[in-house]
Short mmCIF file of C-alpha atoms in Angstrom, two decimals:
data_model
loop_
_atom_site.label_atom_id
_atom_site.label_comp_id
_atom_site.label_asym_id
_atom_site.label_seq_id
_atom_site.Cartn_x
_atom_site.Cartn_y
_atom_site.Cartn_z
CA UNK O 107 0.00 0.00 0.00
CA UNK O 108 1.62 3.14 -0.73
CA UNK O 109 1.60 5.77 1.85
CA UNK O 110 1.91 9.79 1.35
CA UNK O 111 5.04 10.99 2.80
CA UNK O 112 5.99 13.80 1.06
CA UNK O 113 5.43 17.52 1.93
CA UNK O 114 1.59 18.25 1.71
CA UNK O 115 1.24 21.34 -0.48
CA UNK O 116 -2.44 22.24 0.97
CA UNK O 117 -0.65 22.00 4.59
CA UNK O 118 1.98 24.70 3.28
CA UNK O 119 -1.13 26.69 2.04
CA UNK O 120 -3.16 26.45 5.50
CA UNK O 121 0.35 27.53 7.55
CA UNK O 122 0.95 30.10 5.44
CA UNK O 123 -2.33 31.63 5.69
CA UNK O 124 -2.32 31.45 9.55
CA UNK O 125 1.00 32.60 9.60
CA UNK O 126 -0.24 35.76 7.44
CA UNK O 127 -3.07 35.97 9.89
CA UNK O 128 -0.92 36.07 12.75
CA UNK O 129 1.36 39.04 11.93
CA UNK O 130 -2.30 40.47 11.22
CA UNK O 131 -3.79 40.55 14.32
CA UNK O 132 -0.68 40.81 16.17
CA UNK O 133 -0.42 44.37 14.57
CA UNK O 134 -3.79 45.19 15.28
CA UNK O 135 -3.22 44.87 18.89
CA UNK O 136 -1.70 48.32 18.16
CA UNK O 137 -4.73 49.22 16.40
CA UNK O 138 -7.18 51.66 17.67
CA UNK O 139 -10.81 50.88 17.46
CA UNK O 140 -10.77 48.50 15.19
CA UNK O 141 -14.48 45.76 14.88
CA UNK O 142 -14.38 43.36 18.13
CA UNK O 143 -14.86 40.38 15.68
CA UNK O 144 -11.36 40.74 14.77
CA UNK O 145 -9.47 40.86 17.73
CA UNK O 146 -9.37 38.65 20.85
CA UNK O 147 -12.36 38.48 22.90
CA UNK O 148 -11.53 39.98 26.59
CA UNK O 149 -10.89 38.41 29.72
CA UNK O 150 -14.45 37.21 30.92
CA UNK O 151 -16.55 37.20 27.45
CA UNK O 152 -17.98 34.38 26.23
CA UNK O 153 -17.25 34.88 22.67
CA UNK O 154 -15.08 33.54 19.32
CA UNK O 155 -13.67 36.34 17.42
CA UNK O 156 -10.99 36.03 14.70
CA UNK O 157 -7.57 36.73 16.77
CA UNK O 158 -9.31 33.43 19.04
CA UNK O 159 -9.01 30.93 15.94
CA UNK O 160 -5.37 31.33 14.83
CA UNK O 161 -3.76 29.96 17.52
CA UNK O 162 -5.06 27.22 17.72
CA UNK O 163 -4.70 26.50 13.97
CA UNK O 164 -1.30 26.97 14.16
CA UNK O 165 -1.09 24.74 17.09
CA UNK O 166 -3.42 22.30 14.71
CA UNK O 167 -1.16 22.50 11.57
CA UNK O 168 2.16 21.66 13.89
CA UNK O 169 0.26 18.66 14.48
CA UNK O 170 -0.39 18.04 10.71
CA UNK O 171 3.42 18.31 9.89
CA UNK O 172 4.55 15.99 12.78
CA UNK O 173 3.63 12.54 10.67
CA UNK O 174 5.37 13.76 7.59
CA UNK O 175 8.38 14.96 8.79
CA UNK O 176 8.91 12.11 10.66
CA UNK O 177 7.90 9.86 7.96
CA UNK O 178 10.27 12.20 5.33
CA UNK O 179 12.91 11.69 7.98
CA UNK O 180 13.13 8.24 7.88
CA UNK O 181 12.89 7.45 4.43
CA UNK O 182 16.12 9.88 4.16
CA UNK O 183 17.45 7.13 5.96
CA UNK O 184 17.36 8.64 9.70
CA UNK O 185 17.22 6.76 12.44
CA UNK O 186 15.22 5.93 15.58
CA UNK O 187 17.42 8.08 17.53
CA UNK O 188 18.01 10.56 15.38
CA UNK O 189 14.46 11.33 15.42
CA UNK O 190 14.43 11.27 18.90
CA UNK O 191 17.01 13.82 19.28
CA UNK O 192 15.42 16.06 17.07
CA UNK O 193 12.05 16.31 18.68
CA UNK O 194 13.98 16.95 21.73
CA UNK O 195 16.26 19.79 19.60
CA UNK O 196 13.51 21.96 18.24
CA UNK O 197 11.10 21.39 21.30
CA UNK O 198 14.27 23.36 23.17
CA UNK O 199 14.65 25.77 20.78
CA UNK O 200 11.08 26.95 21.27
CA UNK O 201 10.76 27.00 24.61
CA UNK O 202 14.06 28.68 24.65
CA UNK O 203 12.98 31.69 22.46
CA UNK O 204 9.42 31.81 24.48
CA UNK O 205 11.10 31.79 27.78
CA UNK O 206 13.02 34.54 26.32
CA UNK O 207 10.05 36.99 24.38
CA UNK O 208 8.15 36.28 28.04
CA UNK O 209 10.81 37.84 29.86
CA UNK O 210 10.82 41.09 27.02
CA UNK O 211 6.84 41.38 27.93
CA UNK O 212 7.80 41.79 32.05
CA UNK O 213 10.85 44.08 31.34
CA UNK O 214 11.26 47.20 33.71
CA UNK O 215 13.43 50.21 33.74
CA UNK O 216 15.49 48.86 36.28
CA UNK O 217 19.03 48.93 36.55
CA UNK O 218 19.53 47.04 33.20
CA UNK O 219 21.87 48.40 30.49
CA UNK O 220 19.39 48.50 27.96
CA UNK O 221 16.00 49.34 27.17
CA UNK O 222 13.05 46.69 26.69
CA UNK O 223 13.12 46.95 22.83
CA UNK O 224 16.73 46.95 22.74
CA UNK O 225 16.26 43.48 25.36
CA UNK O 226 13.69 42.32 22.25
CA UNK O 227 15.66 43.24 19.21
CA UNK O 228 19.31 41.79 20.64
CA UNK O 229 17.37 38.56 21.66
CA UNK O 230 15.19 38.07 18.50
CA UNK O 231 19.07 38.47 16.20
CA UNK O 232 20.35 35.56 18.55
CA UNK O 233 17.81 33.46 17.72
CA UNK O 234 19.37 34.14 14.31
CA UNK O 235 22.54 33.32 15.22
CA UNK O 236 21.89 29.74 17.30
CA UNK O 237 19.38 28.25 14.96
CA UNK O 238 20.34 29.80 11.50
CA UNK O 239 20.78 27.39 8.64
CA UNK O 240 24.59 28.05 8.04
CA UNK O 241 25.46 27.18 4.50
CA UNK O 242 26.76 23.50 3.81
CA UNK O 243 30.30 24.64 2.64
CA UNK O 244 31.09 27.11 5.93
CA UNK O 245 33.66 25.39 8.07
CA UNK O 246 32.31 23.84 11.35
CA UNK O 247 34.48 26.59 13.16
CA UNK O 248 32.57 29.32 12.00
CA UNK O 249 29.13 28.16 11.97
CA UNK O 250 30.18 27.64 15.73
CA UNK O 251 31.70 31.07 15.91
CA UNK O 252 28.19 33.03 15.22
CA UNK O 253 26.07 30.56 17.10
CA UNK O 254 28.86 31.24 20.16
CA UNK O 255 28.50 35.13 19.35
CA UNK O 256 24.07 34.38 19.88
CA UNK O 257 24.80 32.19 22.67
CA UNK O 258 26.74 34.75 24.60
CA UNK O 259 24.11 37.69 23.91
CA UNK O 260 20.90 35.46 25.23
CA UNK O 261 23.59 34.98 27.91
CA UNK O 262 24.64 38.66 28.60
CA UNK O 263 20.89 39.50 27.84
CA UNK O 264 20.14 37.13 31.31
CA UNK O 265 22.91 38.50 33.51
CA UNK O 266 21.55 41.87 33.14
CA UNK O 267 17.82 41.46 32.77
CA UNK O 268 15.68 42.90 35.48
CA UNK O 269 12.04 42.24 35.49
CA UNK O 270 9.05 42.97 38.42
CA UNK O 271 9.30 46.73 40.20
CA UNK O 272 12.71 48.88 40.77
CA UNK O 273 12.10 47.94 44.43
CA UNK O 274 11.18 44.43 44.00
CA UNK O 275 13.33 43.51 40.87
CA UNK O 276 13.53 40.06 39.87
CA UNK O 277 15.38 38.11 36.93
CA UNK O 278 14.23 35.81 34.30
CA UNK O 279 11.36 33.46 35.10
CA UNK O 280 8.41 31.76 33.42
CA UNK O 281 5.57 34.13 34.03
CA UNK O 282 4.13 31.99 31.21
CA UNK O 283 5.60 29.91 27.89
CA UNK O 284 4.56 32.93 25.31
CA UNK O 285 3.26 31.46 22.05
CA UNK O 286 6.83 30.12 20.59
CA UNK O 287 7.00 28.32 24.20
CA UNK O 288 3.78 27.07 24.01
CA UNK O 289 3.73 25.58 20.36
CA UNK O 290 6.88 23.97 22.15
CA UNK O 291 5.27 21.88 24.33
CA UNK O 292 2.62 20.91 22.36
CA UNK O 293 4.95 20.09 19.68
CA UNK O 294 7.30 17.97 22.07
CA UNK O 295 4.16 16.14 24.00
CA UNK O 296 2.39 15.05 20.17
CA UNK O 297 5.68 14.40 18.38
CA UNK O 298 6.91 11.85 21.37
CA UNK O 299 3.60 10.41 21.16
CA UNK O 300 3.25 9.76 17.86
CA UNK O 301 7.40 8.76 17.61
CA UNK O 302 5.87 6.09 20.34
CA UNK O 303 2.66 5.32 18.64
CA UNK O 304 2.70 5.65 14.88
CA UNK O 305 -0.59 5.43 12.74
CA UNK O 306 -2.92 3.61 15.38
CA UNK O 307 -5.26 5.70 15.22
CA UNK O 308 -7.95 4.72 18.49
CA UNK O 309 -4.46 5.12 20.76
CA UNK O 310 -4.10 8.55 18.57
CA UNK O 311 -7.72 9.48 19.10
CA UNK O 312 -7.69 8.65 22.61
CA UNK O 313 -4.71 10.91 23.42
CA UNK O 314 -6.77 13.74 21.62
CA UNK O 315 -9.98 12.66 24.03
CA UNK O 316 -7.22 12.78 26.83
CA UNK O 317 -5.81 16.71 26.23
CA UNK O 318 -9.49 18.04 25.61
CA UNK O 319 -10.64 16.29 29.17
CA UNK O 320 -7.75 18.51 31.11
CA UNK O 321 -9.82 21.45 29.58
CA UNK O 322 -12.97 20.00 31.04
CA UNK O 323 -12.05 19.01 34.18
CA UNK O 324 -10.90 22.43 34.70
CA UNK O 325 -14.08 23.88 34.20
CA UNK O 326 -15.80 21.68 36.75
CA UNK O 327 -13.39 21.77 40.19
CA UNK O 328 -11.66 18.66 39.59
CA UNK O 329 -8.73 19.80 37.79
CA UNK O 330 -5.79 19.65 40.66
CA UNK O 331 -5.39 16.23 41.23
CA UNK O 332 -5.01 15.41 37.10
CA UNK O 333 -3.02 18.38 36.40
CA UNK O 334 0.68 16.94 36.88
CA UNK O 335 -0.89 14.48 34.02
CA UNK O 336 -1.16 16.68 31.25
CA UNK O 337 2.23 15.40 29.39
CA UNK O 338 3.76 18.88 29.33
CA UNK O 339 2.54 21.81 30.93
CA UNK O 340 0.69 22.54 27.92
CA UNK O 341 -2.70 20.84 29.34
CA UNK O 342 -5.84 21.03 26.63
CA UNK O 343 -3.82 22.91 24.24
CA UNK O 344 -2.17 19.28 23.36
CA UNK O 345 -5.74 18.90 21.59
CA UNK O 346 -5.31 20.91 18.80
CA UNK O 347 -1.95 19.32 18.00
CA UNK O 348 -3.07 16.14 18.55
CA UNK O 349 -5.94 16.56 16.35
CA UNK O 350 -4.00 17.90 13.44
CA UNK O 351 -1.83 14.38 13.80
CA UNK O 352 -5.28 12.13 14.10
CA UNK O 353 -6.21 14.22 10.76
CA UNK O 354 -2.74 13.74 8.53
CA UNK O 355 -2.83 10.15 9.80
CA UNK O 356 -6.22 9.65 8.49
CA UNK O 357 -5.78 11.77 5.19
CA UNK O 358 -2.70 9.54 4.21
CA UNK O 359 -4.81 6.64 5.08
CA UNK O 360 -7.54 7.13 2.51
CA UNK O 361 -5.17 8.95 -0.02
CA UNK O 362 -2.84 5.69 0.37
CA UNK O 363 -6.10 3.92 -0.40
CA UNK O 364 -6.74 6.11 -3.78
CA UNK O 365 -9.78 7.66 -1.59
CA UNK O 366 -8.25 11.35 -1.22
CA UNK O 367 -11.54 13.20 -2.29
CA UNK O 368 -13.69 10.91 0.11
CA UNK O 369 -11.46 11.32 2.95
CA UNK O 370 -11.53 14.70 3.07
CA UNK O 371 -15.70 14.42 2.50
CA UNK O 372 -15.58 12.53 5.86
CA UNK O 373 -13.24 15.36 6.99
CA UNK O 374 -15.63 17.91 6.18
CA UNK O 375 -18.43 15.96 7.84
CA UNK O 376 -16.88 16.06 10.82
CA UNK O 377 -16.60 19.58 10.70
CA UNK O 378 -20.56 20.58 12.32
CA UNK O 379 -19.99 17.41 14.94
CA UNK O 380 -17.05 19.28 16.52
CA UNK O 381 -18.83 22.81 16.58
CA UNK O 382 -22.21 21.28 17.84
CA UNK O 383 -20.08 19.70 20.65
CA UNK O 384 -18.60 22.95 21.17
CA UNK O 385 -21.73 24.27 22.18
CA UNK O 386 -22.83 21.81 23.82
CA UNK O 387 -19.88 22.02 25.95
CA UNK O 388 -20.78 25.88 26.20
CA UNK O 389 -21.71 25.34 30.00
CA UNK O 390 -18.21 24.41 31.00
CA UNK O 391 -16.39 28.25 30.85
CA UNK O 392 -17.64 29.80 27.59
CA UNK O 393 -16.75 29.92 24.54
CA UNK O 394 -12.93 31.81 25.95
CA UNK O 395 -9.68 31.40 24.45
CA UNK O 396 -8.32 32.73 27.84
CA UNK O 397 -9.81 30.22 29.62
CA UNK O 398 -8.85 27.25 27.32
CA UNK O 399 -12.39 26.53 27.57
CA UNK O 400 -13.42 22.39 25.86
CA UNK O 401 -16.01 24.93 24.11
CA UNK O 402 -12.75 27.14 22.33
CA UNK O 403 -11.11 23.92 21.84
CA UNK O 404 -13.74 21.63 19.90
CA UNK O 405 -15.38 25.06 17.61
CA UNK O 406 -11.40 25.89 16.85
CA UNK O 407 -10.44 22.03 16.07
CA UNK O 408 -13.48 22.13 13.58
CA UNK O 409 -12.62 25.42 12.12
CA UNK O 410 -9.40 24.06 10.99
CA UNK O 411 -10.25 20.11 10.23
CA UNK O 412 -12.98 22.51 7.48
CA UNK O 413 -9.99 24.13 6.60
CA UNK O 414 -7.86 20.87 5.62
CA UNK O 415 -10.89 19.83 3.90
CA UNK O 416 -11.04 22.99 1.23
CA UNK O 417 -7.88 23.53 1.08
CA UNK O 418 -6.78 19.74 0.40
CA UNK O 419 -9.52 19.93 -1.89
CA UNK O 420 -8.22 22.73 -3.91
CA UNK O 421 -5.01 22.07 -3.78
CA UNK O 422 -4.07 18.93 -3.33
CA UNK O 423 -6.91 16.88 -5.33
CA UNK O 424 -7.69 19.90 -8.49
CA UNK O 425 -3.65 21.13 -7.74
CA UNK O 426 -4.46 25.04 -7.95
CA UNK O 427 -1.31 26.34 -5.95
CA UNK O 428 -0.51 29.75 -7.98
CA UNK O 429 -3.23 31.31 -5.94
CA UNK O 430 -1.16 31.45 -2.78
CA UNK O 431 2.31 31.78 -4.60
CA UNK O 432 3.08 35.28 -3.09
CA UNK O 433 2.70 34.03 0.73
CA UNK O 434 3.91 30.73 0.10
CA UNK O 435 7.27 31.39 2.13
CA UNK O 436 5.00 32.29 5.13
CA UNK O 437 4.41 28.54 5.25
CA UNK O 438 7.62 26.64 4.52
CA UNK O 439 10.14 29.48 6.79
CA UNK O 440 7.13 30.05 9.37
CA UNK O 441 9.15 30.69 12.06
CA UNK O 442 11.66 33.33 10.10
CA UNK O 443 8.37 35.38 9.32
CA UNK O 444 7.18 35.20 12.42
CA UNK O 445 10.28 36.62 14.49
CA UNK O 446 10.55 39.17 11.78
CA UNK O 447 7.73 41.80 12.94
CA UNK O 448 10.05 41.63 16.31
CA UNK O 449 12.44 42.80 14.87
CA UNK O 450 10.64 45.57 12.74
CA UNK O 451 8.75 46.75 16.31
CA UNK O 452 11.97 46.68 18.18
CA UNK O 453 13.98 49.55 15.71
CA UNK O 454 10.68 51.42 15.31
CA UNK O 455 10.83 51.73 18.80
CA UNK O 456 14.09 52.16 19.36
CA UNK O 457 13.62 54.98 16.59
CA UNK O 458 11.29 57.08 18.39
CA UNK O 459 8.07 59.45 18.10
CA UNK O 460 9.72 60.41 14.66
CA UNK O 461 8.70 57.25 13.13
CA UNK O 462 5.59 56.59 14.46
CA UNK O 463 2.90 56.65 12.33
CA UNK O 464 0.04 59.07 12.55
CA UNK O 465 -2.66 58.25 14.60
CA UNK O 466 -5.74 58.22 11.77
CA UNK O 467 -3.56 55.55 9.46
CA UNK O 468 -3.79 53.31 12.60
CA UNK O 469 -7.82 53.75 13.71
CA UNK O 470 -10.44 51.90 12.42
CA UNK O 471 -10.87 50.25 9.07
CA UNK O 472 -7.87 52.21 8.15
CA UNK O 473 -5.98 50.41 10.46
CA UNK O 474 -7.19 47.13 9.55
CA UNK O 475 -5.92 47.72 5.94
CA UNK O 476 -2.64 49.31 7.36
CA UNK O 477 -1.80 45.76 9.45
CA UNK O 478 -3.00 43.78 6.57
CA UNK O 479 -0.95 45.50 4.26
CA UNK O 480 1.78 44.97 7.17
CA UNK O 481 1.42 41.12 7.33
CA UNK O 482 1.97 41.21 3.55
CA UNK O 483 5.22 43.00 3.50
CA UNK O 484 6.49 40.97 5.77
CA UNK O 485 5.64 37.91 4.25
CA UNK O 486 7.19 39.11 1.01
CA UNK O 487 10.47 40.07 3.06
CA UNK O 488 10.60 36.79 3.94
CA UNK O 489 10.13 35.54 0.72
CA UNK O 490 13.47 37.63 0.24
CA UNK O 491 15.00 35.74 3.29
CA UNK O 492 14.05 32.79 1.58
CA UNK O 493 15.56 33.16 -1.47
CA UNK O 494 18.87 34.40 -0.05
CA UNK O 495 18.61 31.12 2.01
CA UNK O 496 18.06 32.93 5.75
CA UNK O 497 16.13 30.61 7.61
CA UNK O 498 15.67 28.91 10.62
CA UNK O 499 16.67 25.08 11.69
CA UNK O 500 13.66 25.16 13.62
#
């Protein structure tokens, strides 16, 4: 029976998009009254608006990759332990950077030696440094040479950061995991599993079951005695990683089985199940990305399974792919285009007043076309990264 292993174009499509999305309604965070149905819903409201969803469909396609690049890994001929080792490799690298873009978010003017968006833009160029993809012909003793010059700035950046009050100062911590850290955990917990597991699919459904019940049980009062269980600190956010592995598994399955274009009709089916049990869970904390409600969880999962579905169906299955051509890097260097508005908002900063921009380009629908014309740049600058080969190992 042959198996898809390759790289799943419509999966490069869906990451992209997110990824696009992200930079988005990062930017309109900065954004001044701009529709509520496009940015986060507030601490306390029961509610789904756009910002909600693209988390957790990034955290959903990381679970879609995680069978194919371990499946592409070993028919490059990589080992067991080789495998092993690099789940364990990138999981540190992301919780490395989110431990790090945490610590920028709780920065004070204490007695550091630099600012907080000097702290942001010196941390965000190491990352650079450790995890750039050196080119093949650079001696090993300078590839080692820049990732020692990023290794000693995360390190300087730690001696002297100061976090909490001038009077209480305090030095790095995790407050929480920040996004990158978070997508690490998941990643780590899913990957391990499914390097353990494979394509058995109830075990693989069960572990999905498993993740969504921490979100549950901490709606009802009987969360504390489960929650050293939840397989890495990320607790129901596991889900949405876990379901994007229970849906690649099940894609390749039929597509192995010449039944692409059904699969992803049973894909699709499944899409109203998982809202309707999103509301039914409704009770249990709201519909609250905040709260990592079971509610957020199950309408997000379906949300992106209906996503798969078109987008398999368009491009994988009819193989339209021009259409997305332009963003296309935001998918296959995600994590390049998504360190680079850091960067961007560190120097403006750094800049001053003088650069700001004026406050009517940034209010209303105005601003909404101002940070979608923002995500765009940067996707094409990365595009630019791409083809001068700057991107991440991670």
């Amino acid at each position: 029976m042959t198996r898809i292993t390759r790289r799943l174009a419509s999966i490069d499509a869906f990451r992209a998009i997110t990824m696009m999305l992200m930079i988005f309604v990062n930017d309109l965070i900065l954004d001044i009254g701009v529709p509520d149905w496009l940015e986060h819903a507030r601490e306390g409201e029961d509610r789904l608006g756009l910002a909600d969803t693209v988390f957790p469909a990034f955290l959903f396609i990381v679970g879609l990759s995680i069978p194919l690049a371990i499946k592409a890994g070993h028919e490059r001929g990589a080992s067991r332990a080789t495998t092993f080792w690099h789940i364990l490799r990138r999981s540190f690298a992301l919780l490395v950077m989110g431990f790090f873009l945490v610590n920028y978010e709780e920065f004070t003017k204490g007695p550091a030696l630099v600012s907080a968006f000097g702290f942001l833009l010196i941390i965000t160029i190491a990352f650079f440094f450790v995890w750039l993809v050196y080119p093949a012909d650079w001696p090993l003793w300078r590839k080692w040479l820049f990732r020692g010059i990023g290794i000693a700035a995360l390190i300087f950046m730690a001696l002297i950061y100061k976090g909490g009050t001038p009077d209480h100062p305090m030095g790095l911590r995790t407050h929480w995991w920040g996004i990158l850290g978070l997508i690490g955990w998941c990643y780590l917990t899913c990957a391990l599993l499914y390097f353990i597991i494979g394509d058995r699919m109830p075990l693989l459904s069960f572990f999905f079951l498993y993740f969504l019940a921490f979100s549950i049980l901490a709606h009802t009062g009987e969360y504390s005695f489960l929650q050293y269980l939840s397989l890495g600190g990320s607790g129901g956010l596991s889900a949405f990683t876990m379901g994007g592995v229970v849906t690649t598994v099940f894609y390749q399955r039929m597509t192995g089985n010449g039944k692409a274009s059904k699969g992803l009709l049973i894909l699709a089916a499944w899409v109203p199940v998982l809202i309707a049990a999103g509301f039914l869970l409704r009770p249990y904390g709201g519909i609250a990305k905040l709260g990592v409600t079971p509610s957020w969880i199950l309408i997000c999962t379906g949300i992106s399974v209906g996503c798969v579905a078109i987008l398999g169906t368009i491009v994988d299955i009819k193989g339209k792919q021009d259409w997305y051509r332009l963003i296309r890097p935001a998918g296959t260097i995600t994590l390049t285009c998504y360190l680079l508005p850091d960067i961007h908002f560190a120097i403006l900063k750094l800049l001053g007043p003088a650069v700001e921009l004026p406050e009517a380009i940034r209010t209303g629908w105005i601003g909404v076309a101002k940070s979608l014309l923002f995500a765009f740049l940067i996707v094409l600058l990365t595009g630019v990264f791409e083809k001068k080969k700057i991107r991440l190992s991670v």
